[in-house]
Amino acid sequence: MRSPSLLLTLLFLAAADLYARPVALFYLTNSPEAIRSFLAHADRIDVVVPTWYNVDADGLVTGAPNPMVMEAAQRAHVPVMPILGLFGKKPFHDLAASTVAQDRMNDALLREARQNGYTGFQLDFENLFWTDRDGLTSLVKRSADALHKAGLQLTIATVPNAPGYPGSGGFAKWIYTDWRGAYDLAELAKSADLICLMTYDQHTRWTTPGPVAGWQWTVDNLDYALKLVPREKLSLGIPLYGYHWYTNAPITDKATGVEKPNPAADYISTPDAMQLATTYKGTVEWDSADRDSYFYFYRDQMREWIYFTDLRTFRERYKLAEDRGVEGFCSWVLGSEDPEIWTALPERK
């Protein structure tokens, strides 16, 4: 008799053969824009991953399904695999240190999956100490064992971490110790059914303006992951959103009166980005090196920058997933996309 984990692996392989194309996994929040997008395009989505659940340091799982989304997914025969989220170093460290808390968490995942017909769960644990690397690996194995015994899938979203160690600068050290270093891809792939590589947020509000997922950065992280993870277990992250950088009023220290610079950046959807381009006559340009779209405009005599994902940017990364032969792609997040991307995706068979 085949083991549940072997059956799940065969299921993923069969799905890839059936689609003969990258499996399209889309993340879904409870925002009205996200839900409307899912309802309109469910026939082009292979797996939907809603952000419905969270867990705390004690293993207490909170959350519930959205009835409208569940009904639409059932009608369209779209598998539902919710996220279980936890953000923060201390709560994760405590959870990873307690098998009692982990068992409590896993029992709740099994209950929710059975009650609601989920195919499994995706773990999304971020902002972790790099020293909790082994703790994360052990937790994922424990959860995968519990879910596999029930015939369910366990997947995980991981922060991309090529080349596997920090660089020389202060930011490079911080992004490794606080974000990238906790994910042992080779070990995680032994337990998880799928690794969703979050190849986005290269540039954010923490950085200078730049692409959300520059081309060489994306390729380097994908190729690094492929050295550690079987391609049938790897999904390439493709962002659907952008960032908007602008100059804020200085920050004033209330005690001393000293002022400090305050450049800022906000997350922005592609439709909102295009509205700003139209309003302020920004010209969308193509960066041939980063294979990414961007524009700038002036407001109050200051230049503002926006990098975002349009159809061309999306297609380049979709083709990369095809060329590397990975399981599929995972896109954050429905409702923020260029509506034209749906023309690039075939209907499910």
Tab-separated table of C-alpha atoms in Angstrom:
chain	number	residue	atom	x	y	z
A	1	MET	CA	0.000	0.000	0.000
A	2	ARG	CA	1.420	3.388	-0.968
A	3	SER	CA	2.067	5.957	1.777
A	4	PRO	CA	-0.053	9.158	1.875
A	5	SER	CA	3.052	11.293	1.173
A	6	LEU	CA	3.852	9.237	-1.938
A	7	LEU	CA	0.265	9.540	-3.120
A	8	LEU	CA	0.396	13.325	-2.653
A	9	THR	CA	3.621	13.538	-4.654
A	10	LEU	CA	2.049	11.480	-7.432
A	11	LEU	CA	-0.983	13.777	-7.313
A	12	PHE	CA	1.197	16.836	-7.896
A	13	LEU	CA	2.983	15.091	-10.778
A	14	ALA	CA	-0.312	14.029	-12.322
A	15	ALA	CA	-1.644	17.566	-12.029
A	16	ALA	CA	1.414	18.928	-13.805
A	17	ASP	CA	0.985	16.394	-16.613
A	18	LEU	CA	-2.715	17.174	-16.876
A	19	TYR	CA	-2.206	20.901	-17.206
A	20	ALA	CA	0.947	20.621	-19.404
A	21	ARG	CA	1.615	24.157	-18.209
A	22	PRO	CA	2.595	25.867	-14.959
A	23	VAL	CA	0.022	25.299	-12.230
A	24	ALA	CA	-1.575	28.675	-11.437
A	25	LEU	CA	-1.756	29.300	-7.686
A	26	PHE	CA	-3.218	32.640	-6.580
A	27	TYR	CA	-3.339	34.181	-3.129
A	28	LEU	CA	-6.597	35.707	-1.924
A	29	THR	CA	-7.321	38.171	0.881
A	30	ASN	CA	-10.769	39.150	2.138
A	31	SER	CA	-10.657	42.498	0.344
A	32	PRO	CA	-13.597	43.162	-1.992
A	33	GLU	CA	-11.182	43.582	-4.923
A	34	ALA	CA	-9.606	40.184	-4.298
A	35	ILE	CA	-12.942	38.388	-4.004
A	36	ARG	CA	-14.314	40.048	-7.153
A	37	SER	CA	-11.207	39.002	-9.064
A	38	PHE	CA	-11.547	35.395	-7.908
A	39	LEU	CA	-15.228	35.263	-8.818
A	40	ALA	CA	-14.462	36.628	-12.290
A	41	HIS	CA	-11.456	34.437	-13.071
A	42	ALA	CA	-11.897	31.161	-11.162
A	43	ASP	CA	-11.804	29.252	-14.460
A	44	ARG	CA	-8.146	30.270	-14.891
A	45	ILE	CA	-7.042	29.503	-11.325
A	46	ASP	CA	-5.785	26.016	-10.450
A	47	VAL	CA	-5.411	26.509	-6.689
A	48	VAL	CA	-6.615	29.365	-4.491
A	49	VAL	CA	-4.789	30.118	-1.240
A	50	PRO	CA	-6.840	32.440	1.001
A	51	THR	CA	-5.320	34.306	3.957
A	52	TRP	CA	-7.939	33.105	6.424
A	53	TYR	CA	-5.998	31.671	9.355
A	54	ASN	CA	-3.344	32.669	11.880
A	55	VAL	CA	-1.609	30.878	14.726
A	56	ASP	CA	-0.025	32.272	17.885
A	57	ALA	CA	2.876	31.154	20.049
A	58	ASP	CA	0.628	28.764	21.990
A	59	GLY	CA	-0.626	26.993	18.873
A	60	LEU	CA	-4.043	28.652	18.964
A	61	VAL	CA	-5.417	28.779	15.424
A	62	THR	CA	-7.941	31.504	14.608
A	63	GLY	CA	-9.855	32.157	11.408
A	64	ALA	CA	-12.737	30.955	9.278
A	65	PRO	CA	-13.599	30.541	5.588
A	66	ASN	CA	-15.396	33.134	3.500
A	67	PRO	CA	-18.728	31.517	2.507
A	68	MET	CA	-18.946	33.308	-0.855
A	69	VAL	CA	-15.448	32.203	-1.839
A	70	MET	CA	-16.086	28.618	-0.752
A	71	GLU	CA	-19.294	28.415	-2.766
A	72	ALA	CA	-17.606	29.845	-5.872
A	73	ALA	CA	-14.622	27.507	-5.491
A	74	GLN	CA	-16.902	24.486	-5.218
A	75	ARG	CA	-18.878	25.499	-8.302
A	76	ALA	CA	-15.678	26.039	-10.303
A	77	HIS	CA	-13.921	22.971	-8.830
A	78	VAL	CA	-10.981	25.056	-7.582
A	79	PRO	CA	-9.046	23.433	-4.710
A	80	VAL	CA	-8.866	25.629	-1.595
A	81	MET	CA	-5.676	25.563	0.497
A	82	PRO	CA	-5.718	28.358	3.091
A	83	ILE	CA	-2.677	30.062	4.543
A	84	LEU	CA	-1.783	29.635	8.180
A	85	GLY	CA	0.144	32.794	9.013
A	86	LEU	CA	2.498	33.838	11.762
A	87	PHE	CA	4.699	36.938	11.570
A	88	GLY	CA	7.226	37.731	14.262
A	89	LYS	CA	10.401	36.343	15.746
A	90	LYS	CA	9.402	35.817	19.372
A	91	PRO	CA	6.023	34.111	18.801
A	92	PHE	CA	7.492	31.795	16.195
A	93	HIS	CA	10.489	30.957	18.394
A	94	ASP	CA	8.113	29.981	21.208
A	95	LEU	CA	5.897	27.916	18.889
A	96	ALA	CA	8.900	26.106	17.410
A	97	ALA	CA	10.133	25.265	20.921
A	98	SER	CA	6.884	23.598	22.017
A	99	THR	CA	5.675	20.331	20.499
A	100	VAL	CA	2.561	20.657	22.664
A	101	ALA	CA	1.708	23.963	20.950
A	102	GLN	CA	2.483	22.457	17.546
A	103	ASP	CA	0.197	19.495	18.167
A	104	ARG	CA	-2.542	21.910	19.209
A	105	MET	CA	-2.006	23.799	15.956
A	106	ASN	CA	-2.009	20.641	13.843
A	107	ASP	CA	-5.199	19.349	15.464
A	108	ALA	CA	-6.897	22.627	14.527
A	109	LEU	CA	-5.659	22.386	10.932
A	110	LEU	CA	-7.058	18.871	10.630
A	111	ARG	CA	-10.389	19.977	12.079
A	112	GLU	CA	-10.719	22.958	9.716
A	113	ALA	CA	-9.694	20.945	6.672
A	114	ARG	CA	-12.235	18.215	7.406
A	115	GLN	CA	-15.061	20.612	8.183
A	116	ASN	CA	-14.525	22.773	5.107
A	117	GLY	CA	-13.145	20.422	2.486
A	118	TYR	CA	-9.701	22.019	2.135
A	119	THR	CA	-6.990	20.099	0.298
A	120	GLY	CA	-4.529	21.126	3.017
A	121	PHE	CA	-2.785	24.217	4.334
A	122	GLN	CA	0.079	26.482	3.362
A	123	LEU	CA	2.347	27.751	6.119
A	124	ASP	CA	3.394	31.392	5.843
A	125	PHE	CA	5.824	32.081	8.676
A	126	GLU	CA	7.893	35.241	8.138
A	127	ASN	CA	10.141	37.686	9.983
A	128	LEU	CA	11.966	34.842	11.745
A	129	PHE	CA	15.367	34.650	13.417
A	130	TRP	CA	17.875	32.892	11.168
A	131	THR	CA	18.863	30.876	14.237
A	132	ASP	CA	15.378	29.292	14.217
A	133	ARG	CA	16.193	27.543	10.943
A	134	ASP	CA	16.225	24.048	12.470
A	135	GLY	CA	13.127	24.844	14.510
A	136	LEU	CA	11.206	25.730	11.351
A	137	THR	CA	12.376	22.570	9.603
A	138	SER	CA	11.289	20.428	12.548
A	139	LEU	CA	7.899	22.151	12.816
A	140	VAL	CA	7.210	21.698	9.094
A	141	LYS	CA	8.063	18.001	9.316
A	142	ARG	CA	5.746	17.531	12.302
A	143	SER	CA	2.879	19.330	10.552
A	144	ALA	CA	3.459	17.518	7.258
A	145	ASP	CA	3.405	14.148	9.008
A	146	ALA	CA	0.108	14.996	10.709
A	147	LEU	CA	-1.572	16.257	7.535
A	148	HIS	CA	-0.228	13.500	5.304
A	149	LYS	CA	-1.651	10.843	7.603
A	150	ALA	CA	-5.059	12.402	6.966
A	151	GLY	CA	-4.512	12.511	3.199
A	152	LEU	CA	-3.965	16.285	3.177
A	153	GLN	CA	-1.259	18.468	1.686
A	154	LEU	CA	1.181	20.712	3.507
A	155	THR	CA	2.908	23.456	1.518
A	156	ILE	CA	5.023	26.402	2.617
A	157	ALA	CA	5.799	29.891	1.373
A	158	THR	CA	9.491	30.753	1.720
A	159	VAL	CA	11.461	33.975	1.428
A	160	PRO	CA	14.031	33.592	-1.399
A	161	ASN	CA	17.527	33.315	0.063
A	162	ALA	CA	20.179	33.035	-2.644
A	163	PRO	CA	23.120	32.709	-2.301
A	164	GLY	CA	22.432	31.113	1.108
A	165	TYR	CA	24.501	33.512	3.208
A	166	PRO	CA	24.586	37.288	3.907
A	167	GLY	CA	26.577	39.831	1.939
A	168	SER	CA	28.876	42.519	3.307
A	169	GLY	CA	26.525	45.468	3.823
A	170	GLY	CA	24.310	46.284	6.768
A	171	PHE	CA	21.093	45.739	4.828
A	172	ALA	CA	22.365	42.424	3.451
A	173	LYS	CA	23.082	41.229	6.981
A	174	TRP	CA	19.671	42.362	8.277
A	175	ILE	CA	17.661	40.850	5.441
A	176	TYR	CA	19.451	37.539	6.011
A	177	THR	CA	19.301	37.369	9.816
A	178	ASP	CA	15.704	38.636	10.058
A	179	TRP	CA	14.056	37.326	6.880
A	180	ARG	CA	15.961	34.962	4.583
A	181	GLY	CA	18.131	32.806	6.779
A	182	ALA	CA	15.438	30.696	8.469
A	183	TYR	CA	14.524	28.658	5.360
A	184	ASP	CA	16.515	25.467	4.788
A	185	LEU	CA	15.062	24.733	1.364
A	186	ALA	CA	16.596	21.288	0.973
A	187	GLU	CA	15.254	20.049	4.307
A	188	LEU	CA	11.861	21.743	3.941
A	189	ALA	CA	11.398	20.079	0.549
A	190	LYS	CA	11.766	16.657	2.163
A	191	SER	CA	8.573	17.234	4.167
A	192	ALA	CA	6.467	19.806	2.296
A	193	ASP	CA	4.528	18.921	-0.842
A	194	LEU	CA	5.304	22.281	-2.437
A	195	ILE	CA	7.660	25.197	-1.848
A	196	CYS	CA	6.176	28.535	-2.932
A	197	LEU	CA	9.239	30.701	-3.490
A	198	MET	CA	8.227	34.290	-2.753
A	199	THR	CA	10.339	35.904	-5.469
A	200	TYR	CA	8.965	39.360	-4.874
A	201	ASP	CA	9.646	42.327	-2.563
A	202	GLN	CA	13.221	42.690	-3.763
A	203	HIS	CA	12.657	46.427	-3.403
A	204	THR	CA	10.153	47.675	-0.830
A	205	ARG	CA	9.543	50.539	1.571
A	206	TRP	CA	12.783	49.436	3.270
A	207	THR	CA	14.850	50.133	0.153
A	208	THR	CA	15.573	52.613	-2.590
A	209	PRO	CA	13.227	52.540	-5.628
A	210	GLY	CA	13.561	49.503	-7.844
A	211	PRO	CA	11.712	46.526	-9.317
A	212	VAL	CA	9.509	44.394	-7.081
A	213	ALA	CA	11.234	41.375	-8.623
A	214	GLY	CA	14.140	42.255	-10.903
A	215	TRP	CA	14.985	39.751	-13.601
A	216	GLN	CA	18.465	38.618	-12.570
A	217	TRP	CA	17.465	38.553	-8.906
A	218	THR	CA	14.496	36.331	-9.785
A	219	VAL	CA	16.575	34.028	-11.980
A	220	ASP	CA	19.349	33.743	-9.380
A	221	ASN	CA	16.905	32.865	-6.615
A	222	LEU	CA	15.028	30.354	-8.762
A	223	ASP	CA	18.191	28.632	-9.946
A	224	TYR	CA	19.561	28.525	-6.394
A	225	ALA	CA	16.323	26.929	-5.169
A	226	LEU	CA	16.434	24.386	-7.994
A	227	LYS	CA	19.760	23.114	-6.659
A	228	LEU	CA	17.973	22.204	-3.425
A	229	VAL	CA	14.331	21.512	-4.307
A	230	PRO	CA	12.976	19.077	-6.939
A	231	ARG	CA	11.417	21.114	-9.747
A	232	GLU	CA	8.083	19.316	-9.323
A	233	LYS	CA	7.975	20.674	-5.764
A	234	LEU	CA	8.822	24.289	-6.613
A	235	SER	CA	6.479	27.163	-7.520
A	236	LEU	CA	7.857	30.499	-8.737
A	237	GLY	CA	6.515	33.619	-7.075
A	238	ILE	CA	5.177	36.248	-9.489
A	239	PRO	CA	4.054	39.565	-7.968
A	240	LEU	CA	0.882	41.188	-9.251
A	241	TYR	CA	1.418	44.542	-7.514
A	242	GLY	CA	3.911	47.367	-7.287
A	243	TYR	CA	5.459	49.988	-5.002
A	244	HIS	CA	5.159	53.758	-5.071
A	245	TRP	CA	8.110	55.772	-3.715
A	246	TYR	CA	7.690	59.413	-2.745
A	247	THR	CA	9.050	62.077	-0.393
A	248	ASN	CA	7.288	62.538	2.945
A	249	ALA	CA	7.481	65.441	5.379
A	250	PRO	CA	10.522	65.177	7.681
A	251	ILE	CA	10.184	63.356	10.991
A	252	THR	CA	10.690	65.652	13.956
A	253	ASP	CA	11.948	64.379	17.287
A	254	LYS	CA	9.510	65.827	19.823
A	255	ALA	CA	12.122	66.015	22.552
A	256	THR	CA	14.996	67.601	20.631
A	257	GLY	CA	13.300	69.174	17.620
A	258	VAL	CA	15.829	67.494	15.326
A	259	GLU	CA	14.442	66.700	11.892
A	260	LYS	CA	15.254	63.560	9.904
A	261	PRO	CA	14.619	62.690	6.240
A	262	ASN	CA	11.500	60.640	5.618
A	263	PRO	CA	11.390	59.054	2.157
A	264	ALA	CA	8.482	56.636	1.944
A	265	ALA	CA	6.989	53.872	-0.173
A	266	ASP	CA	3.563	52.278	-0.287
A	267	TYR	CA	2.244	49.060	-1.793
A	268	ILE	CA	0.136	49.845	-4.883
A	269	SER	CA	-2.100	47.790	-7.159
A	270	THR	CA	-1.520	47.905	-10.900
A	271	PRO	CA	-4.891	49.606	-11.626
A	272	ASP	CA	-4.069	52.305	-9.049
A	273	ALA	CA	-0.596	52.726	-10.526
A	274	MET	CA	-2.043	53.252	-13.988
A	275	GLN	CA	-4.491	55.780	-12.624
A	276	LEU	CA	-1.590	57.821	-11.238
A	277	ALA	CA	0.221	57.534	-14.574
A	278	THR	CA	-2.838	58.922	-16.339
A	279	THR	CA	-3.463	61.655	-13.784
A	280	TYR	CA	0.112	62.976	-13.742
A	281	LYS	CA	1.063	62.077	-17.323
A	282	GLY	CA	3.659	59.486	-16.383
A	283	THR	CA	5.035	57.489	-19.307
A	284	VAL	CA	5.333	53.752	-18.680
A	285	GLU	CA	8.794	52.523	-19.648
A	286	TRP	CA	10.297	49.063	-20.016
A	287	ASP	CA	13.535	48.192	-18.239
A	288	SER	CA	15.149	45.721	-20.627
A	289	ALA	CA	17.687	44.560	-18.028
A	290	ASP	CA	15.179	43.877	-15.244
A	291	ARG	CA	12.334	43.017	-17.645
A	292	ASP	CA	10.039	45.191	-15.596
A	293	SER	CA	7.736	48.162	-16.113
A	294	TYR	CA	8.053	51.471	-14.297
A	295	PHE	CA	7.328	55.158	-14.604
A	296	TYR	CA	7.893	58.378	-12.755
A	297	PHE	CA	6.026	61.634	-12.493
A	298	TYR	CA	6.301	64.959	-10.705
A	299	ARG	CA	4.021	66.189	-7.965
A	300	ASP	CA	4.738	69.286	-5.886
A	301	GLN	CA	7.974	69.606	-7.880
A	302	MET	CA	9.228	66.244	-6.582
A	303	ARG	CA	9.766	63.067	-8.593
A	304	GLU	CA	7.798	59.984	-7.548
A	305	TRP	CA	8.634	56.467	-8.783
A	306	ILE	CA	6.395	53.460	-9.387
A	307	TYR	CA	7.537	49.946	-10.312
A	308	PHE	CA	4.708	47.519	-10.996
A	309	THR	CA	3.637	44.321	-12.758
A	310	ASP	CA	1.866	44.733	-16.063
A	311	LEU	CA	1.053	42.025	-18.608
A	312	ARG	CA	4.522	42.113	-20.190
A	313	THR	CA	6.255	41.795	-16.807
A	314	PHE	CA	3.969	38.919	-15.847
A	315	ARG	CA	4.512	37.082	-19.143
A	316	GLU	CA	8.308	37.195	-18.775
A	317	ARG	CA	8.146	35.471	-15.396
A	318	TYR	CA	5.464	33.020	-16.483
A	319	LYS	CA	7.735	31.983	-19.348
A	320	LEU	CA	10.609	31.575	-16.887
A	321	ALA	CA	8.497	29.108	-14.889
A	322	GLU	CA	7.754	27.249	-18.133
A	323	ASP	CA	11.383	27.216	-19.252
A	324	ARG	CA	12.681	25.907	-15.927
A	325	GLY	CA	9.977	23.230	-15.811
A	326	VAL	CA	8.883	23.995	-12.256
A	327	GLU	CA	5.517	22.895	-10.862
A	328	GLY	CA	3.943	26.284	-11.421
A	329	PHE	CA	3.742	29.832	-10.159
A	330	CYS	CA	2.270	31.484	-7.078
A	331	SER	CA	1.007	35.067	-7.369
A	332	TRP	CA	0.372	37.629	-4.645
A	333	VAL	CA	-2.326	38.880	-4.704
A	334	LEU	CA	-5.718	38.745	-6.447
A	335	GLY	CA	-7.327	42.146	-6.915
A	336	SER	CA	-4.033	43.966	-7.482
A	337	GLU	CA	-3.339	42.550	-10.948
A	338	ASP	CA	-3.273	44.078	-14.390
A	339	PRO	CA	-6.603	42.814	-15.815
A	340	GLU	CA	-4.768	41.884	-19.012
A	341	ILE	CA	-2.846	39.038	-17.338
A	342	TRP	CA	-5.926	36.852	-17.615
A	343	THR	CA	-5.531	36.893	-21.401
A	344	ALA	CA	-2.175	35.117	-20.896
A	345	LEU	CA	-3.659	32.265	-18.868
A	346	PRO	CA	-5.650	29.439	-20.433
A	347	GLU	CA	-8.907	28.168	-18.986
A	348	ARG	CA	-8.634	25.073	-16.822
A	349	LYS	CA	-9.495	21.836	-18.561
